[in-house]
PDB file of C-alpha atoms and ligand atoms in Angstrom:
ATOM      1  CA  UNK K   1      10.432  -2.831  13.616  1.00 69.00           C
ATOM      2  CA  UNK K   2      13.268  -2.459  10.937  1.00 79.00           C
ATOM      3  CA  UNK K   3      15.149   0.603  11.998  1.00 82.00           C
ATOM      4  CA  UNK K   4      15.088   3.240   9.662  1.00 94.00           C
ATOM      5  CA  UNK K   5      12.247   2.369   7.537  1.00 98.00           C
ATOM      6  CA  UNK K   6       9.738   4.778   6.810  1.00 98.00           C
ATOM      7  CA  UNK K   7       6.488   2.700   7.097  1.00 98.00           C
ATOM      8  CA  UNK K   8       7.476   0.923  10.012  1.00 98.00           C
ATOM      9  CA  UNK K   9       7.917   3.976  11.726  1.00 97.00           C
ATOM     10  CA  UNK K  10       4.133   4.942  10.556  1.00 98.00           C
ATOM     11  CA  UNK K  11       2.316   1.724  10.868  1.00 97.00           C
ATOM     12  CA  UNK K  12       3.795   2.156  15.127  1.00 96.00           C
ATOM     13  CA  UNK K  13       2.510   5.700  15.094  1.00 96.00           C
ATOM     14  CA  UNK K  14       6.162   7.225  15.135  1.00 96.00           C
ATOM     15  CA  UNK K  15       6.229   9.384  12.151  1.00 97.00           C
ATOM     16  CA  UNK K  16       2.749  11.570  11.558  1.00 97.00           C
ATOM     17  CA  UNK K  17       0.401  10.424   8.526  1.00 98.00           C
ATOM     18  CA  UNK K  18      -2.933  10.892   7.129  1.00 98.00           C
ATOM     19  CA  UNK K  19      -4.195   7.351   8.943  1.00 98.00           C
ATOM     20  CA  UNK K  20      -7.250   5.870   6.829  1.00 98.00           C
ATOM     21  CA  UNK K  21      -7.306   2.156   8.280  1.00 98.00           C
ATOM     22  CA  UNK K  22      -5.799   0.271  11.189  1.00 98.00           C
ATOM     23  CA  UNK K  23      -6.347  -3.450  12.905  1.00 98.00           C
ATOM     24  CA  UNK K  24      -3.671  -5.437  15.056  1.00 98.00           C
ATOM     25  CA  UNK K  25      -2.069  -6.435  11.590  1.00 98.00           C
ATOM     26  CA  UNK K  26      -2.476  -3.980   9.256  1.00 98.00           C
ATOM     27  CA  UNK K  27      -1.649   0.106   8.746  1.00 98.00           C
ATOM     28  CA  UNK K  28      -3.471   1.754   6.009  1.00 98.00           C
ATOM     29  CA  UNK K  29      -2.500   5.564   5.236  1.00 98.00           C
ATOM     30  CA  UNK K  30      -2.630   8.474   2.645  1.00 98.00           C
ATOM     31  CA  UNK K  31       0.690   8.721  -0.124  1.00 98.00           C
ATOM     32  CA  UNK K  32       2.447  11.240   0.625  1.00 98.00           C
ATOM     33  CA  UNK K  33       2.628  12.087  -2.950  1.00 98.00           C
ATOM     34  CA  UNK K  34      -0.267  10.990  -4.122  1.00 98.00           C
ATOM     35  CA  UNK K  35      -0.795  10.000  -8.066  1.00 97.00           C
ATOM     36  CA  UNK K  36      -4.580  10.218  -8.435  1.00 98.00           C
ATOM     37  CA  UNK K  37      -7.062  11.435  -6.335  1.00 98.00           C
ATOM     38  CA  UNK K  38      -7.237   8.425  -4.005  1.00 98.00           C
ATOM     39  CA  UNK K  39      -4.075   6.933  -3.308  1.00 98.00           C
ATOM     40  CA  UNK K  40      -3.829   5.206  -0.218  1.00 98.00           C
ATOM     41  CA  UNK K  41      -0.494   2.771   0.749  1.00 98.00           C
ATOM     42  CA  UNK K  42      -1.957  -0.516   2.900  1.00 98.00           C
ATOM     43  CA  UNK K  43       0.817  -2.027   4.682  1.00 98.00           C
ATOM     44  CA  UNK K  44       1.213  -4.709   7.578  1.00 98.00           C
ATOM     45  CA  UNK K  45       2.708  -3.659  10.558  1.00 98.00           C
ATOM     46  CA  UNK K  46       5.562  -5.712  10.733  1.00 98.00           C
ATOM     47  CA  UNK K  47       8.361  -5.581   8.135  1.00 98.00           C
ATOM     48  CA  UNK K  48       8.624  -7.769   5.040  1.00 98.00           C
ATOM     49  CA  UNK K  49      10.508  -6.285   2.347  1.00 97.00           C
ATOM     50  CA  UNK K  50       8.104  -7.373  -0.367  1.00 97.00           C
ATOM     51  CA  UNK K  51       5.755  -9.954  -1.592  1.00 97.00           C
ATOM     52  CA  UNK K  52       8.150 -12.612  -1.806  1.00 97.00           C
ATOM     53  CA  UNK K  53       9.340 -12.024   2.136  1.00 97.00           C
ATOM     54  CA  UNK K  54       7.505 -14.954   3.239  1.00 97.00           C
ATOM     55  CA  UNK K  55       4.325 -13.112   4.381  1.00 98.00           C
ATOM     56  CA  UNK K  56       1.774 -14.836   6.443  1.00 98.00           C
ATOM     57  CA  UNK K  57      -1.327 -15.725   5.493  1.00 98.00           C
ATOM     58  CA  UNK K  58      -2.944 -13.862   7.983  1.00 98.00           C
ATOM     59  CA  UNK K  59      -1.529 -10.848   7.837  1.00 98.00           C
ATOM     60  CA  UNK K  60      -2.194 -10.973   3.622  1.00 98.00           C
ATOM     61  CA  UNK K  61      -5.724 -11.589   4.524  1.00 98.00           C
ATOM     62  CA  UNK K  62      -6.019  -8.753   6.923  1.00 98.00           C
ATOM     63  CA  UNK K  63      -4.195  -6.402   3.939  1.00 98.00           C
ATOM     64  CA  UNK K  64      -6.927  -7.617   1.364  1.00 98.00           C
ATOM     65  CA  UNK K  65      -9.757  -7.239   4.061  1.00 98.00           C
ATOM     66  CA  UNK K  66      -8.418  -3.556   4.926  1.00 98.00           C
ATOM     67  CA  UNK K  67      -8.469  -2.878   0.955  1.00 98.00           C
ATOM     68  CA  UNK K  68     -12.340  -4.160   1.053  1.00 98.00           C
ATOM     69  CA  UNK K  69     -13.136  -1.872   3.794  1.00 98.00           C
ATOM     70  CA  UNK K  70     -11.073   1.126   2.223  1.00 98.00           C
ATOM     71  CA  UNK K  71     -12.717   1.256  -1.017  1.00 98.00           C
ATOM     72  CA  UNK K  72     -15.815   1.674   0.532  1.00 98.00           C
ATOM     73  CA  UNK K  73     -15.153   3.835   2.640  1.00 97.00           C
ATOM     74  CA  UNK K  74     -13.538   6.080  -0.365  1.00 98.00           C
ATOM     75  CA  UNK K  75     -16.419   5.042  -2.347  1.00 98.00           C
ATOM     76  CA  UNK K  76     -14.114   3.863  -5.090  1.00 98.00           C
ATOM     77  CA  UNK K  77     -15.832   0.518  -4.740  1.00 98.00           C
ATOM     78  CA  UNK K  78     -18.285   2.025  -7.352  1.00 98.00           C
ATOM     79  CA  UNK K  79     -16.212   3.507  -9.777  1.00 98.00           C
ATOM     80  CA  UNK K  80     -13.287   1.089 -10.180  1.00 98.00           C
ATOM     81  CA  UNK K  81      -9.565   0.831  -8.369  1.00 98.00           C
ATOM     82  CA  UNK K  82      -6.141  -0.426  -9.007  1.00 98.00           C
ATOM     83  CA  UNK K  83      -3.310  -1.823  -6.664  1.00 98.00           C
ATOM     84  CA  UNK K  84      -0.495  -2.222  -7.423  1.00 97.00           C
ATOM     85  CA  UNK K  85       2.877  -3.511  -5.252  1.00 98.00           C
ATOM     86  CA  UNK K  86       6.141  -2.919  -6.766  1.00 97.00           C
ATOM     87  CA  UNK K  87       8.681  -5.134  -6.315  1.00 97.00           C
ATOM     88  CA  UNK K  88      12.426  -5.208  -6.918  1.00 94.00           C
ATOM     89  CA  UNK K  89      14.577  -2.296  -9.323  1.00 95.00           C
ATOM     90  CA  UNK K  90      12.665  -2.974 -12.544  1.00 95.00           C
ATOM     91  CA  UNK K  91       8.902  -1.853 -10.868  1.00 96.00           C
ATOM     92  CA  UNK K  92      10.628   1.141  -9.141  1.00 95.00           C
ATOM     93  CA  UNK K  93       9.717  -0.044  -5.746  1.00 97.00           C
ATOM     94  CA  UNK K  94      11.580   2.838  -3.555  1.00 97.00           C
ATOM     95  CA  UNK K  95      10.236   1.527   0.029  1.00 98.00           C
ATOM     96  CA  UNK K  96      11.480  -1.848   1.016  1.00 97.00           C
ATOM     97  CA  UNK K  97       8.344  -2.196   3.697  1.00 98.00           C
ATOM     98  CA  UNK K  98       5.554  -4.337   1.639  1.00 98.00           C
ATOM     99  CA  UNK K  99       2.878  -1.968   0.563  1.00 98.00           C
ATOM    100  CA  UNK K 100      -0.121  -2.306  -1.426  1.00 98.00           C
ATOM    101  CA  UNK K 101      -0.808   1.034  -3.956  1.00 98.00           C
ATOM    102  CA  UNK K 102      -5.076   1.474  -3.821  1.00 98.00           C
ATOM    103  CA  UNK K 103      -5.731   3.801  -6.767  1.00 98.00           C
ATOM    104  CA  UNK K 104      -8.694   5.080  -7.942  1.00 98.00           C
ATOM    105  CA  UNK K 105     -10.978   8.525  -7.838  1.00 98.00           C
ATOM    106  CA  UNK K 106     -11.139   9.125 -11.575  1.00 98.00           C
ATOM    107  CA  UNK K 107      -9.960   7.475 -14.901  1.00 97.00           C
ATOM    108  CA  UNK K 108      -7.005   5.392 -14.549  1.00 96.00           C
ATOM    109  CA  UNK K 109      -4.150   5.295 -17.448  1.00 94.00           C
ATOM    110  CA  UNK K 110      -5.250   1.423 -18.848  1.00 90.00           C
ATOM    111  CA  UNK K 111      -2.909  -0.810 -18.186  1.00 86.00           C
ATOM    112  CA  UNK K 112      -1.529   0.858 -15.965  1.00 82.00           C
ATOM    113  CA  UNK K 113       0.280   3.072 -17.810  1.00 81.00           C
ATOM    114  CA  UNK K 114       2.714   0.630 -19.615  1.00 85.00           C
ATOM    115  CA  UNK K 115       2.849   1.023 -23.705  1.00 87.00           C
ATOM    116  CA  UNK K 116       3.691  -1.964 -25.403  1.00 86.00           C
ATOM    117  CA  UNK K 117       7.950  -2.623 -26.318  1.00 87.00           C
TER     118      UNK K 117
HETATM  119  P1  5GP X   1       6.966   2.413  -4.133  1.00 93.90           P
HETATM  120  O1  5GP X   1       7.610   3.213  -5.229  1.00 93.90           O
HETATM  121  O2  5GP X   1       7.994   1.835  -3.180  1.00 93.90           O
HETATM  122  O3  5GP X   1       5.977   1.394  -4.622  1.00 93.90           O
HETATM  123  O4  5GP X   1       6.061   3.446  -3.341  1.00 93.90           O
HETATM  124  C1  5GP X   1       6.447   4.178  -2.242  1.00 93.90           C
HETATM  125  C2  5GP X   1       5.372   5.197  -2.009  1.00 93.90           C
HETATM  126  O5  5GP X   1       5.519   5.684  -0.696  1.00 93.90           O
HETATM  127  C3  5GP X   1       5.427   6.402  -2.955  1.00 93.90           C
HETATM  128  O6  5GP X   1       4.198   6.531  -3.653  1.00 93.90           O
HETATM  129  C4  5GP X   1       5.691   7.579  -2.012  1.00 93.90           C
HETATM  130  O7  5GP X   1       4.997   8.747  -2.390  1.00 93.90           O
HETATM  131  C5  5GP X   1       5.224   7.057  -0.669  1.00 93.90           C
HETATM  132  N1  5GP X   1       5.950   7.583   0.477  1.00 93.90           N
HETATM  133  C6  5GP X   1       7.316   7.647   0.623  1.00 93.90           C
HETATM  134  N2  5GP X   1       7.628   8.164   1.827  1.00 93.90           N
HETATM  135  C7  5GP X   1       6.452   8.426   2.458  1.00 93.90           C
HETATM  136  C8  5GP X   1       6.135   8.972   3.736  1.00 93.90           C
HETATM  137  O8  5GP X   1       6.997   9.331   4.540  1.00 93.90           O
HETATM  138  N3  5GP X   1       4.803   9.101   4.047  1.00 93.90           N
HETATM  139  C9  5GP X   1       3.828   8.703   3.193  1.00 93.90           C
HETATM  140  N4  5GP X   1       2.553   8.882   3.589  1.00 93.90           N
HETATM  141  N5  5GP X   1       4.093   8.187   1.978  1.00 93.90           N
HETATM  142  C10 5GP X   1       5.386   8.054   1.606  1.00 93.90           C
HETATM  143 ZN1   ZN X   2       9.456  -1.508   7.711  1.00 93.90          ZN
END
């Protein structure tokens, strides 16, 4: 547990959330301030600070398997999704606990919302 971080905090239960999905590695739960009308943040319960912290594999196969599960769950399967993880100051990322953005629930901006420079 990284003190002062947000998700860790959530993933251990500390801080209230809308829980969707959780397994020994793995914390999935609603965005606070959701973009779309699912929008669910699947993160693993121990910190990394992104992608390129040297994640197991394990623990990135139990974040893709909780995805898979999710989307069905939401239904989304059907209609289409998006995730996203932002990394670094150019993508914005403003949580430095490894998350994984599921999007879906109605027509997503395409490509994800980028216009061309
Ligand atoms: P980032 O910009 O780092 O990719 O995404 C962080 C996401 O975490 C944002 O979409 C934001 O709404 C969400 N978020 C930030 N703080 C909290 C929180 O305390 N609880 C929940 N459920 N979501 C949060
Ligand atoms: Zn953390």
């Amino acid at each position: 547990m990284s003190e002062n971080c947000i998700f860790c905090k959530i993933a251990a239960g500390k801080v209230p959330s809308k829980m969707v999905y959780q397994d020994d590695l793995v914390a999935a739960f609603q965005d606070a301030n959701p973009l779309t009308p699912v929008h669910i943040l699947v993160v693993p319960k121990k910190h990394y600070e992104n992608i390129l912290d040297d994640i197991p594999s394990e623990v990135l196969e139990a974040m893709v398997h909780a995805v898979s599960v999710i989307v069905k769950q939401t239904g989304i399967d059907k209609t289409g999704f998006r995730l996203i993880t932002n990394t670094g100051d150019d993508a914005g990322q403003t949580v430095h606990h490894f998350h994984i953005h599921i999007m879906g629930g109605r027509k997503l901006d395409p490509s994800a919302g980028e216009k061309r420079d």
